[in-house]
Amino acid sequence: MSSKNSGVAERYAAALFELAHEGKLLDQVAAEAKALKAMMAESADLRRFLTSPIFSRAVQEKAIGALAVKAEFSDLMRRFLGLVARQRRLTALGAMLDAFAHRLAVLRGELVATVVAAQPLSDQALADIKAALTKTAGGKVALSVEVDPGLLGGLVVRVGSRMLDSSLKTKLQHLKLAMKGVG
């Protein structure tokens, strides 16, 4: 994510967080954000729709509004998604939801861990990862999950400034470097 998108994501997430906090809707909006992130992780079509400049502002606003209604999102989340679509910021929606989750985790005193996988992880796999991280960190852990097919397999886990990379992509890069050194 570019630093420009990062700043945009932080501003939008801060606004959503403040409104949810004032309206005592933090838990509901957090659940909706998690559900939306899951939809984005599971649907390549949705990811393409959100990142494609081909669709007009009106089409994106109408479609994201229909998605929010079908998912039975709160009025706050519907208005937020409508604003994001109107402002042509849907490309940063995933980062906005992550930033919102991060703010909520900080409020709750949780450590935020980002897990990047080549494909969507099962609920059991996520529970196992969370349990292992909770044991290692010695406190509550909030997971942010991303899907990056470019990893080919395995996981990348980031907790604060620490990173564990067990992705197939990295292993192949290391093997390539090792083979270049031979001969």
PDB file of C-alpha atoms in Angstrom:
ATOM      1  CA  MET A   1       0.000   0.000   0.000  1.00  0.00           C
ATOM      2  CA  SER A   2       1.339   3.416  -0.896  1.00  0.00           C
ATOM      3  CA  SER A   3       1.897   5.985   1.821  1.00  0.00           C
ATOM      4  CA  LYS A   4      -0.793   8.131   0.164  1.00  0.00           C
ATOM      5  CA  ASN A   5      -3.350   5.322   0.540  1.00  0.00           C
ATOM      6  CA  SER A   6      -2.092   4.708   4.068  1.00  0.00           C
ATOM      7  CA  GLY A   7      -2.833   8.304   5.071  1.00  0.00           C
ATOM      8  CA  VAL A   8      -6.236   8.182   3.404  1.00  0.00           C
ATOM      9  CA  ALA A   9      -7.039   4.875   5.095  1.00  0.00           C
ATOM     10  CA  GLU A  10      -6.047   6.223   8.503  1.00  0.00           C
ATOM     11  CA  ARG A  11      -8.218   9.329   8.120  1.00  0.00           C
ATOM     12  CA  TYR A  12     -11.293   7.403   7.019  1.00  0.00           C
ATOM     13  CA  ALA A  13     -10.742   4.752   9.710  1.00  0.00           C
ATOM     14  CA  ALA A  14     -10.374   7.453  12.366  1.00  0.00           C
ATOM     15  CA  ALA A  15     -13.667   9.040  11.298  1.00  0.00           C
ATOM     16  CA  LEU A  16     -15.499   5.692  11.294  1.00  0.00           C
ATOM     17  CA  PHE A  17     -13.985   4.800  14.665  1.00  0.00           C
ATOM     18  CA  GLU A  18     -15.006   8.104  16.267  1.00  0.00           C
ATOM     19  CA  LEU A  19     -18.565   7.891  14.952  1.00  0.00           C
ATOM     20  CA  ALA A  20     -18.910   4.261  16.054  1.00  0.00           C
ATOM     21  CA  HIS A  21     -17.467   5.097  19.472  1.00  0.00           C
ATOM     22  CA  GLU A  22     -19.804   8.078  19.950  1.00  0.00           C
ATOM     23  CA  GLY A  23     -22.794   6.018  18.836  1.00  0.00           C
ATOM     24  CA  LYS A  24     -21.773   3.077  21.043  1.00  0.00           C
ATOM     25  CA  LEU A  25     -21.610   0.905  17.926  1.00  0.00           C
ATOM     26  CA  LEU A  26     -17.970  -0.196  18.104  1.00  0.00           C
ATOM     27  CA  ASP A  27     -18.708  -3.914  18.468  1.00  0.00           C
ATOM     28  CA  GLN A  28     -21.331  -3.888  15.723  1.00  0.00           C
ATOM     29  CA  VAL A  29     -19.178  -1.914  13.275  1.00  0.00           C
ATOM     30  CA  ALA A  30     -16.182  -4.127  14.111  1.00  0.00           C
ATOM     31  CA  ALA A  31     -18.230  -7.240  13.301  1.00  0.00           C
ATOM     32  CA  GLU A  32     -19.406  -5.658  10.043  1.00  0.00           C
ATOM     33  CA  ALA A  33     -15.857  -4.646   9.116  1.00  0.00           C
ATOM     34  CA  LYS A  34     -14.682  -8.191   9.801  1.00  0.00           C
ATOM     35  CA  ALA A  35     -17.502  -9.610   7.669  1.00  0.00           C
ATOM     36  CA  LEU A  36     -16.671  -7.220   4.836  1.00  0.00           C
ATOM     37  CA  LYS A  37     -12.972  -8.141   5.019  1.00  0.00           C
ATOM     38  CA  ALA A  38     -13.971 -11.815   4.822  1.00  0.00           C
ATOM     39  CA  MET A  39     -16.114 -11.089   1.751  1.00  0.00           C
ATOM     40  CA  MET A  40     -13.182  -9.297   0.145  1.00  0.00           C
ATOM     41  CA  ALA A  41     -10.823 -12.177   0.946  1.00  0.00           C
ATOM     42  CA  GLU A  42     -13.197 -14.793  -0.446  1.00  0.00           C
ATOM     43  CA  SER A  43     -14.357 -13.020  -3.614  1.00  0.00           C
ATOM     44  CA  ALA A  44     -11.895 -12.213  -6.372  1.00  0.00           C
ATOM     45  CA  ASP A  45     -14.748 -10.497  -8.240  1.00  0.00           C
ATOM     46  CA  LEU A  46     -15.389  -8.161  -5.311  1.00  0.00           C
ATOM     47  CA  ARG A  47     -11.667  -7.350  -5.028  1.00  0.00           C
ATOM     48  CA  ARG A  48     -11.516  -6.568  -8.760  1.00  0.00           C
ATOM     49  CA  PHE A  49     -14.641  -4.413  -8.504  1.00  0.00           C
ATOM     50  CA  LEU A  50     -13.219  -2.404  -5.607  1.00  0.00           C
ATOM     51  CA  THR A  51      -9.875  -1.772  -7.301  1.00  0.00           C
ATOM     52  CA  SER A  52     -10.958  -1.295 -10.910  1.00  0.00           C
ATOM     53  CA  PRO A  53     -11.069   2.246 -12.311  1.00  0.00           C
ATOM     54  CA  ILE A  54     -13.384   1.020 -15.086  1.00  0.00           C
ATOM     55  CA  PHE A  55     -16.553   1.307 -13.001  1.00  0.00           C
ATOM     56  CA  SER A  56     -18.133   4.724 -12.624  1.00  0.00           C
ATOM     57  CA  ARG A  57     -18.633   6.383  -9.277  1.00  0.00           C
ATOM     58  CA  ALA A  58     -22.406   5.876  -9.555  1.00  0.00           C
ATOM     59  CA  VAL A  59     -22.059   2.166 -10.355  1.00  0.00           C
ATOM     60  CA  GLN A  60     -19.644   1.610  -7.465  1.00  0.00           C
ATOM     61  CA  GLU A  61     -21.847   3.542  -5.038  1.00  0.00           C
ATOM     62  CA  LYS A  62     -24.961   1.628  -6.076  1.00  0.00           C
ATOM     63  CA  ALA A  63     -23.235  -1.767  -5.914  1.00  0.00           C
ATOM     64  CA  ILE A  64     -21.537  -1.190  -2.557  1.00  0.00           C
ATOM     65  CA  GLY A  65     -24.842   0.122  -1.204  1.00  0.00           C
ATOM     66  CA  ALA A  66     -26.633  -3.025  -2.371  1.00  0.00           C
ATOM     67  CA  LEU A  67     -23.922  -5.166  -0.779  1.00  0.00           C
ATOM     68  CA  ALA A  68     -24.313  -3.294   2.530  1.00  0.00           C
ATOM     69  CA  VAL A  69     -28.097  -3.724   2.470  1.00  0.00           C
ATOM     70  CA  LYS A  70     -27.869  -7.440   1.622  1.00  0.00           C
ATOM     71  CA  ALA A  71     -25.316  -7.949   4.416  1.00  0.00           C
ATOM     72  CA  GLU A  72     -27.666  -6.051   6.775  1.00  0.00           C
ATOM     73  CA  PHE A  73     -24.976  -3.580   7.820  1.00  0.00           C
ATOM     74  CA  SER A  74     -25.793  -0.774  10.243  1.00  0.00           C
ATOM     75  CA  ASP A  75     -26.807   2.640   8.965  1.00  0.00           C
ATOM     76  CA  LEU A  76     -23.396   3.973  10.001  1.00  0.00           C
ATOM     77  CA  MET A  77     -21.527   1.363   7.949  1.00  0.00           C
ATOM     78  CA  ARG A  78     -23.844   1.894   4.964  1.00  0.00           C
ATOM     79  CA  ARG A  79     -23.243   5.650   5.044  1.00  0.00           C
ATOM     80  CA  PHE A  80     -19.497   5.092   5.469  1.00  0.00           C
ATOM     81  CA  LEU A  81     -19.317   2.747   2.469  1.00  0.00           C
ATOM     82  CA  GLY A  82     -21.423   5.156   0.404  1.00  0.00           C
ATOM     83  CA  LEU A  83     -19.043   7.997   1.224  1.00  0.00           C
ATOM     84  CA  VAL A  84     -15.990   5.887   0.396  1.00  0.00           C
ATOM     85  CA  ALA A  85     -17.535   4.971  -2.976  1.00  0.00           C
ATOM     86  CA  ARG A  86     -18.565   8.586  -3.728  1.00  0.00           C
ATOM     87  CA  GLN A  87     -15.047   9.792  -2.984  1.00  0.00           C
ATOM     88  CA  ARG A  88     -13.565   7.049  -5.250  1.00  0.00           C
ATOM     89  CA  ARG A  89     -11.589   5.574  -2.335  1.00  0.00           C
ATOM     90  CA  LEU A  90     -12.738   1.948  -2.586  1.00  0.00           C
ATOM     91  CA  THR A  91      -9.197   0.910  -3.541  1.00  0.00           C
ATOM     92  CA  ALA A  92      -8.174   1.757   0.034  1.00  0.00           C
ATOM     93  CA  LEU A  93     -11.189   0.089   1.697  1.00  0.00           C
ATOM     94  CA  GLY A  94      -9.228  -2.932   2.920  1.00  0.00           C
ATOM     95  CA  ALA A  95      -6.620  -0.672   4.494  1.00  0.00           C
ATOM     96  CA  MET A  96      -9.388   1.422   6.084  1.00  0.00           C
ATOM     97  CA  LEU A  97     -10.939  -1.655   7.672  1.00  0.00           C
ATOM     98  CA  ASP A  98      -7.525  -2.810   8.910  1.00  0.00           C
ATOM     99  CA  ALA A  99      -6.822   0.615  10.403  1.00  0.00           C
ATOM    100  CA  PHE A 100     -10.229   0.567  12.120  1.00  0.00           C
ATOM    101  CA  ALA A 101      -9.490  -2.893  13.574  1.00  0.00           C
ATOM    102  CA  HIS A 102      -6.095  -1.662  14.750  1.00  0.00           C
ATOM    103  CA  ARG A 103      -7.639   1.325  16.561  1.00  0.00           C
ATOM    104  CA  LEU A 104     -10.184  -0.945  18.223  1.00  0.00           C
ATOM    105  CA  ALA A 105      -7.484  -3.406  19.309  1.00  0.00           C
ATOM    106  CA  VAL A 106      -5.433  -0.588  20.835  1.00  0.00           C
ATOM    107  CA  LEU A 107      -8.524   0.636  22.710  1.00  0.00           C
ATOM    108  CA  ARG A 108      -9.054  -2.888  24.056  1.00  0.00           C
ATOM    109  CA  GLY A 109      -5.393  -3.353  24.976  1.00  0.00           C
ATOM    110  CA  GLU A 110      -4.815  -6.059  22.376  1.00  0.00           C
ATOM    111  CA  LEU A 111      -1.691  -6.707  20.348  1.00  0.00           C
ATOM    112  CA  VAL A 112      -2.365  -6.496  16.596  1.00  0.00           C
ATOM    113  CA  ALA A 113      -0.989  -9.262  14.391  1.00  0.00           C
ATOM    114  CA  THR A 114      -1.264  -9.274  10.609  1.00  0.00           C
ATOM    115  CA  VAL A 115      -1.410 -12.665   8.915  1.00  0.00           C
ATOM    116  CA  VAL A 116      -0.894 -12.769   5.155  1.00  0.00           C
ATOM    117  CA  ALA A 117      -1.747 -16.060   3.452  1.00  0.00           C
ATOM    118  CA  ALA A 118      -1.743 -17.251  -0.143  1.00  0.00           C
ATOM    119  CA  GLN A 119      -5.406 -18.242   0.130  1.00  0.00           C
ATOM    120  CA  PRO A 120      -8.227 -17.712   2.624  1.00  0.00           C
ATOM    121  CA  LEU A 121      -7.627 -19.548   5.904  1.00  0.00           C
ATOM    122  CA  SER A 122     -10.174 -21.735   7.648  1.00  0.00           C
ATOM    123  CA  ASP A 123     -11.649 -20.653  10.962  1.00  0.00           C
ATOM    124  CA  GLN A 124      -9.748 -23.487  12.662  1.00  0.00           C
ATOM    125  CA  ALA A 125      -6.419 -22.365  11.164  1.00  0.00           C
ATOM    126  CA  LEU A 126      -7.071 -18.790  12.307  1.00  0.00           C
ATOM    127  CA  ALA A 127      -7.974 -19.996  15.799  1.00  0.00           C
ATOM    128  CA  ASP A 128      -4.747 -22.046  15.959  1.00  0.00           C
ATOM    129  CA  ILE A 129      -2.644 -19.085  14.808  1.00  0.00           C
ATOM    130  CA  LYS A 130      -4.349 -16.777  17.301  1.00  0.00           C
ATOM    131  CA  ALA A 131      -3.806 -19.269  20.140  1.00  0.00           C
ATOM    132  CA  ALA A 132      -0.110 -19.631  19.285  1.00  0.00           C
ATOM    133  CA  LEU A 133       0.376 -15.863  19.075  1.00  0.00           C
ATOM    134  CA  THR A 134      -1.528 -15.300  22.327  1.00  0.00           C
ATOM    135  CA  LYS A 135       0.701 -17.839  24.076  1.00  0.00           C
ATOM    136  CA  THR A 136       3.866 -16.290  22.625  1.00  0.00           C
ATOM    137  CA  ALA A 137       2.840 -12.677  23.254  1.00  0.00           C
ATOM    138  CA  GLY A 138       1.459 -13.344  26.711  1.00  0.00           C
ATOM    139  CA  GLY A 139      -1.616 -11.211  26.117  1.00  0.00           C
ATOM    140  CA  LYS A 140      -4.670 -10.706  23.959  1.00  0.00           C
ATOM    141  CA  VAL A 141      -4.060 -10.713  20.205  1.00  0.00           C
ATOM    142  CA  ALA A 142      -6.261  -9.262  17.456  1.00  0.00           C
ATOM    143  CA  LEU A 143      -5.737 -10.787  14.010  1.00  0.00           C
ATOM    144  CA  SER A 144      -5.887  -8.906  10.747  1.00  0.00           C
ATOM    145  CA  VAL A 145      -5.955 -11.337   7.829  1.00  0.00           C
ATOM    146  CA  GLU A 146      -4.947 -10.576   4.251  1.00  0.00           C
ATOM    147  CA  VAL A 147      -4.807 -12.776   1.169  1.00  0.00           C
ATOM    148  CA  ASP A 148      -1.896 -12.483  -1.270  1.00  0.00           C
ATOM    149  CA  PRO A 149      -1.875 -15.204  -3.942  1.00  0.00           C
ATOM    150  CA  GLY A 150       1.667 -14.091  -4.835  1.00  0.00           C
ATOM    151  CA  LEU A 151       2.961 -15.896  -1.726  1.00  0.00           C
ATOM    152  CA  LEU A 152       2.211 -19.213  -3.498  1.00  0.00           C
ATOM    153  CA  GLY A 153       1.828 -20.951  -0.113  1.00  0.00           C
ATOM    154  CA  GLY A 154       2.642 -20.567   3.562  1.00  0.00           C
ATOM    155  CA  LEU A 155       2.188 -17.493   5.738  1.00  0.00           C
ATOM    156  CA  VAL A 156       3.710 -14.174   6.664  1.00  0.00           C
ATOM    157  CA  VAL A 157       2.935 -13.059  10.226  1.00  0.00           C
ATOM    158  CA  ARG A 158       3.711  -9.522  11.443  1.00  0.00           C
ATOM    159  CA  VAL A 159       3.398  -8.505  15.078  1.00  0.00           C
ATOM    160  CA  GLY A 160       4.596  -4.980  15.678  1.00  0.00           C
ATOM    161  CA  SER A 161       8.053  -4.681  14.139  1.00  0.00           C
ATOM    162  CA  ARG A 162       8.638  -8.455  14.131  1.00  0.00           C
ATOM    163  CA  MET A 163       7.938 -10.598  11.082  1.00  0.00           C
ATOM    164  CA  LEU A 164       7.905 -14.354  10.519  1.00  0.00           C
ATOM    165  CA  ASP A 165       7.953 -15.268   6.827  1.00  0.00           C
ATOM    166  CA  SER A 166       7.337 -18.921   6.017  1.00  0.00           C
ATOM    167  CA  SER A 167       5.935 -18.276   2.549  1.00  0.00           C
ATOM    168  CA  LEU A 168       6.825 -20.460  -0.390  1.00  0.00           C
ATOM    169  CA  LYS A 169       7.723 -17.337  -2.367  1.00  0.00           C
ATOM    170  CA  THR A 170      10.446 -16.392   0.129  1.00  0.00           C
ATOM    171  CA  LYS A 171      11.745 -19.961   0.322  1.00  0.00           C
ATOM    172  CA  LEU A 172      12.048 -20.062  -3.473  1.00  0.00           C
ATOM    173  CA  GLN A 173      13.867 -16.718  -3.461  1.00  0.00           C
ATOM    174  CA  HIS A 174      16.338 -18.052  -0.878  1.00  0.00           C
ATOM    175  CA  LEU A 175      16.851 -21.195  -2.955  1.00  0.00           C
ATOM    176  CA  LYS A 176      17.430 -19.086  -6.071  1.00  0.00           C
ATOM    177  CA  LEU A 177      20.057 -17.013  -4.241  1.00  0.00           C
ATOM    178  CA  ALA A 178      21.736 -20.149  -2.898  1.00  0.00           C
ATOM    179  CA  MET A 179      21.880 -21.658  -6.386  1.00  0.00           C
ATOM    180  CA  LYS A 180      23.408 -18.483  -7.814  1.00  0.00           C
ATOM    181  CA  GLY A 181      26.177 -18.756  -5.230  1.00  0.00           C
ATOM    182  CA  VAL A 182      27.034 -22.287  -6.406  1.00  0.00           C
ATOM    183  CA  GLY A 183      29.199 -22.685  -9.478  1.00  0.00           C
TER     184      GLY A 183
END
